[in-house]
Amino acid sequence: MENSSKVITELKLGRNIHQITKADRFLDNGLCVQLLKAKPMKVRYGEKDTMTLKEGDLEHLAKFGQITHGHHEYRGCKVFSLVHPEEKFYVMGYCNQVDIDNKEGRFLGAEGYYHNARKTKNENVNSFFAVKIFDSDMEEVNY
């Protein structure tokens, strides 16, 4: 994903302001939450520029929708992303590989919450060759 993604929010960690987009991830190990930038900032200021989130940062993030990733490389941790409040998830059904290749699917619904889009996908998965979920930028998502 490009760093040109729509900014969801900003966090000031240490001396740096971090613009948070859908490409960024948060790692929760049960003790602290850490920001995992998709594209790290060029300027770092050592220990004063911590990427570990404090209580105020966590309260700020709680205001946004969150999607937990089912597949990631961190064992024993939760990895999640923030969702922009205006984000929509579109569910499309495809009858065959040619339809997928030509991006010609049947529109099955649009949802403001990923878990609702996932439910729509699961309800239709047996009726199509493939069912996919896309975000507002029409990028396929599968958390």
PDB file of C-alpha atoms in Angstrom:
ATOM      1  CA  MET A   1       0.000   0.000   0.000  1.00  0.00           C
ATOM      2  CA  GLU A   2       1.159   3.494  -0.726  1.00  0.00           C
ATOM      3  CA  ASN A   3       1.822   6.090   1.938  1.00  0.00           C
ATOM      4  CA  SER A   4      -0.624   8.294   0.004  1.00  0.00           C
ATOM      5  CA  SER A   5      -3.456   6.699   1.972  1.00  0.00           C
ATOM      6  CA  LYS A   6      -5.940   9.025   3.603  1.00  0.00           C
ATOM      7  CA  VAL A   7      -4.764  10.170   7.038  1.00  0.00           C
ATOM      8  CA  ILE A   8      -7.006   8.765   9.770  1.00  0.00           C
ATOM      9  CA  THR A   9      -5.466  10.654  12.700  1.00  0.00           C
ATOM     10  CA  GLU A  10      -2.174  11.959  14.039  1.00  0.00           C
ATOM     11  CA  LEU A  11      -0.192  10.897  17.097  1.00  0.00           C
ATOM     12  CA  LYS A  12       2.608  12.874  18.699  1.00  0.00           C
ATOM     13  CA  LEU A  13       5.156  10.370  19.919  1.00  0.00           C
ATOM     14  CA  GLY A  14       8.251  11.962  21.425  1.00  0.00           C
ATOM     15  CA  ARG A  15       9.092  14.906  19.204  1.00  0.00           C
ATOM     16  CA  ASN A  16       7.543  13.542  16.028  1.00  0.00           C
ATOM     17  CA  ILE A  17       4.012  13.822  14.709  1.00  0.00           C
ATOM     18  CA  HIS A  18       3.015  10.539  13.086  1.00  0.00           C
ATOM     19  CA  GLN A  19       0.244  10.595  10.511  1.00  0.00           C
ATOM     20  CA  ILE A  20      -1.687   7.341  10.865  1.00  0.00           C
ATOM     21  CA  THR A  21      -3.112   5.772   7.695  1.00  0.00           C
ATOM     22  CA  LYS A  22      -4.788   2.448   6.939  1.00  0.00           C
ATOM     23  CA  ALA A  23      -1.363   1.016   6.079  1.00  0.00           C
ATOM     24  CA  ASP A  24      -0.099   1.411   9.656  1.00  0.00           C
ATOM     25  CA  ARG A  25      -0.387  -1.300  12.299  1.00  0.00           C
ATOM     26  CA  PHE A  26      -0.506  -1.410  16.094  1.00  0.00           C
ATOM     27  CA  LEU A  27       1.065  -4.245  18.087  1.00  0.00           C
ATOM     28  CA  ASP A  28      -0.583  -5.095  21.412  1.00  0.00           C
ATOM     29  CA  ASN A  29       1.377  -7.594  23.512  1.00  0.00           C
ATOM     30  CA  GLY A  30      -0.935  -7.303  26.525  1.00  0.00           C
ATOM     31  CA  LEU A  31       1.478  -4.980  28.359  1.00  0.00           C
ATOM     32  CA  CYS A  32       1.810  -2.075  25.938  1.00  0.00           C
ATOM     33  CA  VAL A  33       0.741  -1.007  22.461  1.00  0.00           C
ATOM     34  CA  GLN A  34       3.342  -0.079  19.882  1.00  0.00           C
ATOM     35  CA  LEU A  35       2.957   1.740  16.576  1.00  0.00           C
ATOM     36  CA  LEU A  36       4.324  -0.154  13.570  1.00  0.00           C
ATOM     37  CA  LYS A  37       4.609   2.383  10.748  1.00  0.00           C
ATOM     38  CA  ALA A  38       4.250   1.024   7.236  1.00  0.00           C
ATOM     39  CA  LYS A  39       6.818   3.625   6.156  1.00  0.00           C
ATOM     40  CA  PRO A  40       9.070   4.712   9.038  1.00  0.00           C
ATOM     41  CA  MET A  41       9.745   8.413   9.462  1.00  0.00           C
ATOM     42  CA  LYS A  42      13.061   9.659   8.089  1.00  0.00           C
ATOM     43  CA  VAL A  43      14.015  11.647  11.201  1.00  0.00           C
ATOM     44  CA  ARG A  44      14.262   9.948  14.588  1.00  0.00           C
ATOM     45  CA  TYR A  45      15.357  11.491  17.882  1.00  0.00           C
ATOM     46  CA  GLY A  46      16.524   8.428  19.789  1.00  0.00           C
ATOM     47  CA  GLU A  47      14.885   7.329  23.034  1.00  0.00           C
ATOM     48  CA  LYS A  48      12.779  10.488  23.313  1.00  0.00           C
ATOM     49  CA  ASP A  49      10.964   9.487  20.140  1.00  0.00           C
ATOM     50  CA  THR A  50       9.349   6.359  21.507  1.00  0.00           C
ATOM     51  CA  MET A  51       6.910   4.383  19.410  1.00  0.00           C
ATOM     52  CA  THR A  52       5.215   2.888  22.490  1.00  0.00           C
ATOM     53  CA  LEU A  53       1.806   4.413  23.099  1.00  0.00           C
ATOM     54  CA  LYS A  54       0.803   5.949  26.422  1.00  0.00           C
ATOM     55  CA  GLU A  55      -2.639   5.891  28.066  1.00  0.00           C
ATOM     56  CA  GLY A  56      -3.728   9.160  26.408  1.00  0.00           C
ATOM     57  CA  ASP A  57      -2.751   7.812  22.998  1.00  0.00           C
ATOM     58  CA  LEU A  58      -4.732   4.635  23.627  1.00  0.00           C
ATOM     59  CA  GLU A  59      -7.800   6.634  24.636  1.00  0.00           C
ATOM     60  CA  HIS A  60      -7.450   8.646  21.439  1.00  0.00           C
ATOM     61  CA  LEU A  61      -7.218   5.482  19.307  1.00  0.00           C
ATOM     62  CA  ALA A  62     -10.272   3.982  21.014  1.00  0.00           C
ATOM     63  CA  LYS A  63     -12.395   6.648  19.286  1.00  0.00           C
ATOM     64  CA  PHE A  64     -11.751   4.999  15.907  1.00  0.00           C
ATOM     65  CA  GLY A  65     -12.914   1.737  14.436  1.00  0.00           C
ATOM     66  CA  GLN A  66     -10.337  -1.029  14.691  1.00  0.00           C
ATOM     67  CA  ILE A  67      -9.748  -4.176  12.682  1.00  0.00           C
ATOM     68  CA  THR A  68      -7.800  -7.025  14.240  1.00  0.00           C
ATOM     69  CA  HIS A  69      -5.543  -8.877  11.822  1.00  0.00           C
ATOM     70  CA  GLY A  70      -5.938 -12.629  11.861  1.00  0.00           C
ATOM     71  CA  HIS A  71      -2.632 -13.388  10.146  1.00  0.00           C
ATOM     72  CA  HIS A  72       0.590 -11.718  11.266  1.00  0.00           C
ATOM     73  CA  GLU A  73       4.108 -12.689  12.286  1.00  0.00           C
ATOM     74  CA  TYR A  74       3.908 -11.660  15.977  1.00  0.00           C
ATOM     75  CA  ARG A  75       3.215 -14.623  18.262  1.00  0.00           C
ATOM     76  CA  GLY A  76       1.150 -14.017  21.383  1.00  0.00           C
ATOM     77  CA  CYS A  77       0.243 -10.479  20.295  1.00  0.00           C
ATOM     78  CA  LYS A  78      -2.738  -8.738  18.772  1.00  0.00           C
ATOM     79  CA  VAL A  79      -2.143  -6.618  15.666  1.00  0.00           C
ATOM     80  CA  PHE A  80      -4.777  -4.104  14.639  1.00  0.00           C
ATOM     81  CA  SER A  81      -5.366  -1.210  12.251  1.00  0.00           C
ATOM     82  CA  LEU A  82      -7.479   1.893  12.569  1.00  0.00           C
ATOM     83  CA  VAL A  83     -10.412   2.516  10.248  1.00  0.00           C
ATOM     84  CA  HIS A  84     -11.357   5.988   9.062  1.00  0.00           C
ATOM     85  CA  PRO A  85     -14.874   6.937  10.281  1.00  0.00           C
ATOM     86  CA  GLU A  86     -16.046   7.448   6.680  1.00  0.00           C
ATOM     87  CA  GLU A  87     -14.616   4.152   5.398  1.00  0.00           C
ATOM     88  CA  LYS A  88     -16.937   1.842   3.494  1.00  0.00           C
ATOM     89  CA  PHE A  89     -16.279  -1.794   2.675  1.00  0.00           C
ATOM     90  CA  TYR A  90     -17.671  -3.124  -0.599  1.00  0.00           C
ATOM     91  CA  VAL A  91     -18.419  -6.812  -1.127  1.00  0.00           C
ATOM     92  CA  MET A  92     -18.208  -8.223  -4.648  1.00  0.00           C
ATOM     93  CA  GLY A  93     -19.026 -11.713  -5.946  1.00  0.00           C
ATOM     94  CA  TYR A  94     -17.262 -13.250  -8.963  1.00  0.00           C
ATOM     95  CA  CYS A  95     -18.573 -16.153 -11.056  1.00  0.00           C
ATOM     96  CA  ASN A  96     -15.188 -17.233 -12.469  1.00  0.00           C
ATOM     97  CA  GLN A  97     -11.509 -16.320 -12.796  1.00  0.00           C
ATOM     98  CA  VAL A  98     -12.180 -14.344 -15.991  1.00  0.00           C
ATOM     99  CA  ASP A  99     -14.539 -12.060 -14.034  1.00  0.00           C
ATOM    100  CA  ILE A 100     -11.828 -11.554 -11.404  1.00  0.00           C
ATOM    101  CA  ASP A 101      -9.223 -10.795 -14.062  1.00  0.00           C
ATOM    102  CA  ASN A 102     -11.569  -8.323 -15.793  1.00  0.00           C
ATOM    103  CA  LYS A 103     -12.723  -6.874 -12.453  1.00  0.00           C
ATOM    104  CA  GLU A 104     -16.333  -7.577 -13.381  1.00  0.00           C
ATOM    105  CA  GLY A 105     -18.090  -8.740 -10.264  1.00  0.00           C
ATOM    106  CA  ARG A 106     -21.573  -8.573  -8.855  1.00  0.00           C
ATOM    107  CA  PHE A 107     -22.059  -5.950  -6.143  1.00  0.00           C
ATOM    108  CA  LEU A 108     -23.292  -7.656  -2.962  1.00  0.00           C
ATOM    109  CA  GLY A 109     -23.332  -4.746  -0.532  1.00  0.00           C
ATOM    110  CA  ALA A 110     -21.547  -1.852   1.135  1.00  0.00           C
ATOM    111  CA  GLU A 111     -20.940  -1.742   4.866  1.00  0.00           C
ATOM    112  CA  GLY A 112     -19.543   0.861   7.239  1.00  0.00           C
ATOM    113  CA  TYR A 113     -18.063  -1.847   9.466  1.00  0.00           C
ATOM    114  CA  TYR A 114     -15.623  -4.486   8.327  1.00  0.00           C
ATOM    115  CA  HIS A 115     -17.217  -7.252  10.422  1.00  0.00           C
ATOM    116  CA  ASN A 116     -20.544  -6.590   8.625  1.00  0.00           C
ATOM    117  CA  ALA A 117     -18.800  -6.819   5.247  1.00  0.00           C
ATOM    118  CA  ARG A 118     -17.166 -10.055   6.405  1.00  0.00           C
ATOM    119  CA  LYS A 119     -20.612 -11.402   7.358  1.00  0.00           C
ATOM    120  CA  THR A 120     -21.974 -10.510   3.894  1.00  0.00           C
ATOM    121  CA  LYS A 121     -18.971 -12.232   2.318  1.00  0.00           C
ATOM    122  CA  ASN A 122     -19.478 -15.392   4.388  1.00  0.00           C
ATOM    123  CA  GLU A 123     -23.199 -15.489   3.535  1.00  0.00           C
ATOM    124  CA  ASN A 124     -22.397 -15.423  -0.194  1.00  0.00           C
ATOM    125  CA  VAL A 125     -19.194 -17.445  -0.425  1.00  0.00           C
ATOM    126  CA  ASN A 126     -20.980 -20.659  -1.497  1.00  0.00           C
ATOM    127  CA  SER A 127     -22.873 -18.892  -4.302  1.00  0.00           C
ATOM    128  CA  PHE A 128     -19.821 -17.572  -6.175  1.00  0.00           C
ATOM    129  CA  PHE A 129     -16.440 -18.674  -7.482  1.00  0.00           C
ATOM    130  CA  ALA A 130     -14.917 -15.959  -5.236  1.00  0.00           C
ATOM    131  CA  VAL A 131     -16.170 -13.200  -2.946  1.00  0.00           C
ATOM    132  CA  LYS A 132     -13.909 -10.244  -2.162  1.00  0.00           C
ATOM    133  CA  ILE A 133     -14.030  -7.203   0.106  1.00  0.00           C
ATOM    134  CA  PHE A 134     -12.694  -3.825  -1.024  1.00  0.00           C
ATOM    135  CA  ASP A 135     -12.213  -0.564   0.874  1.00  0.00           C
ATOM    136  CA  SER A 136     -13.229   2.932  -0.263  1.00  0.00           C
ATOM    137  CA  ASP A 137     -10.052   3.130  -2.379  1.00  0.00           C
ATOM    138  CA  MET A 138     -11.116  -0.116  -4.086  1.00  0.00           C
ATOM    139  CA  GLU A 139      -8.113  -1.955  -2.639  1.00  0.00           C
ATOM    140  CA  GLU A 140      -8.845  -5.548  -1.663  1.00  0.00           C
ATOM    141  CA  VAL A 141      -8.776  -6.182   2.092  1.00  0.00           C
ATOM    142  CA  ASN A 142      -8.711  -9.490   3.922  1.00  0.00           C
ATOM    143  CA  TYR A 143      -7.839  -9.239   7.597  1.00  0.00           C
TER     144      TYR A 143
END
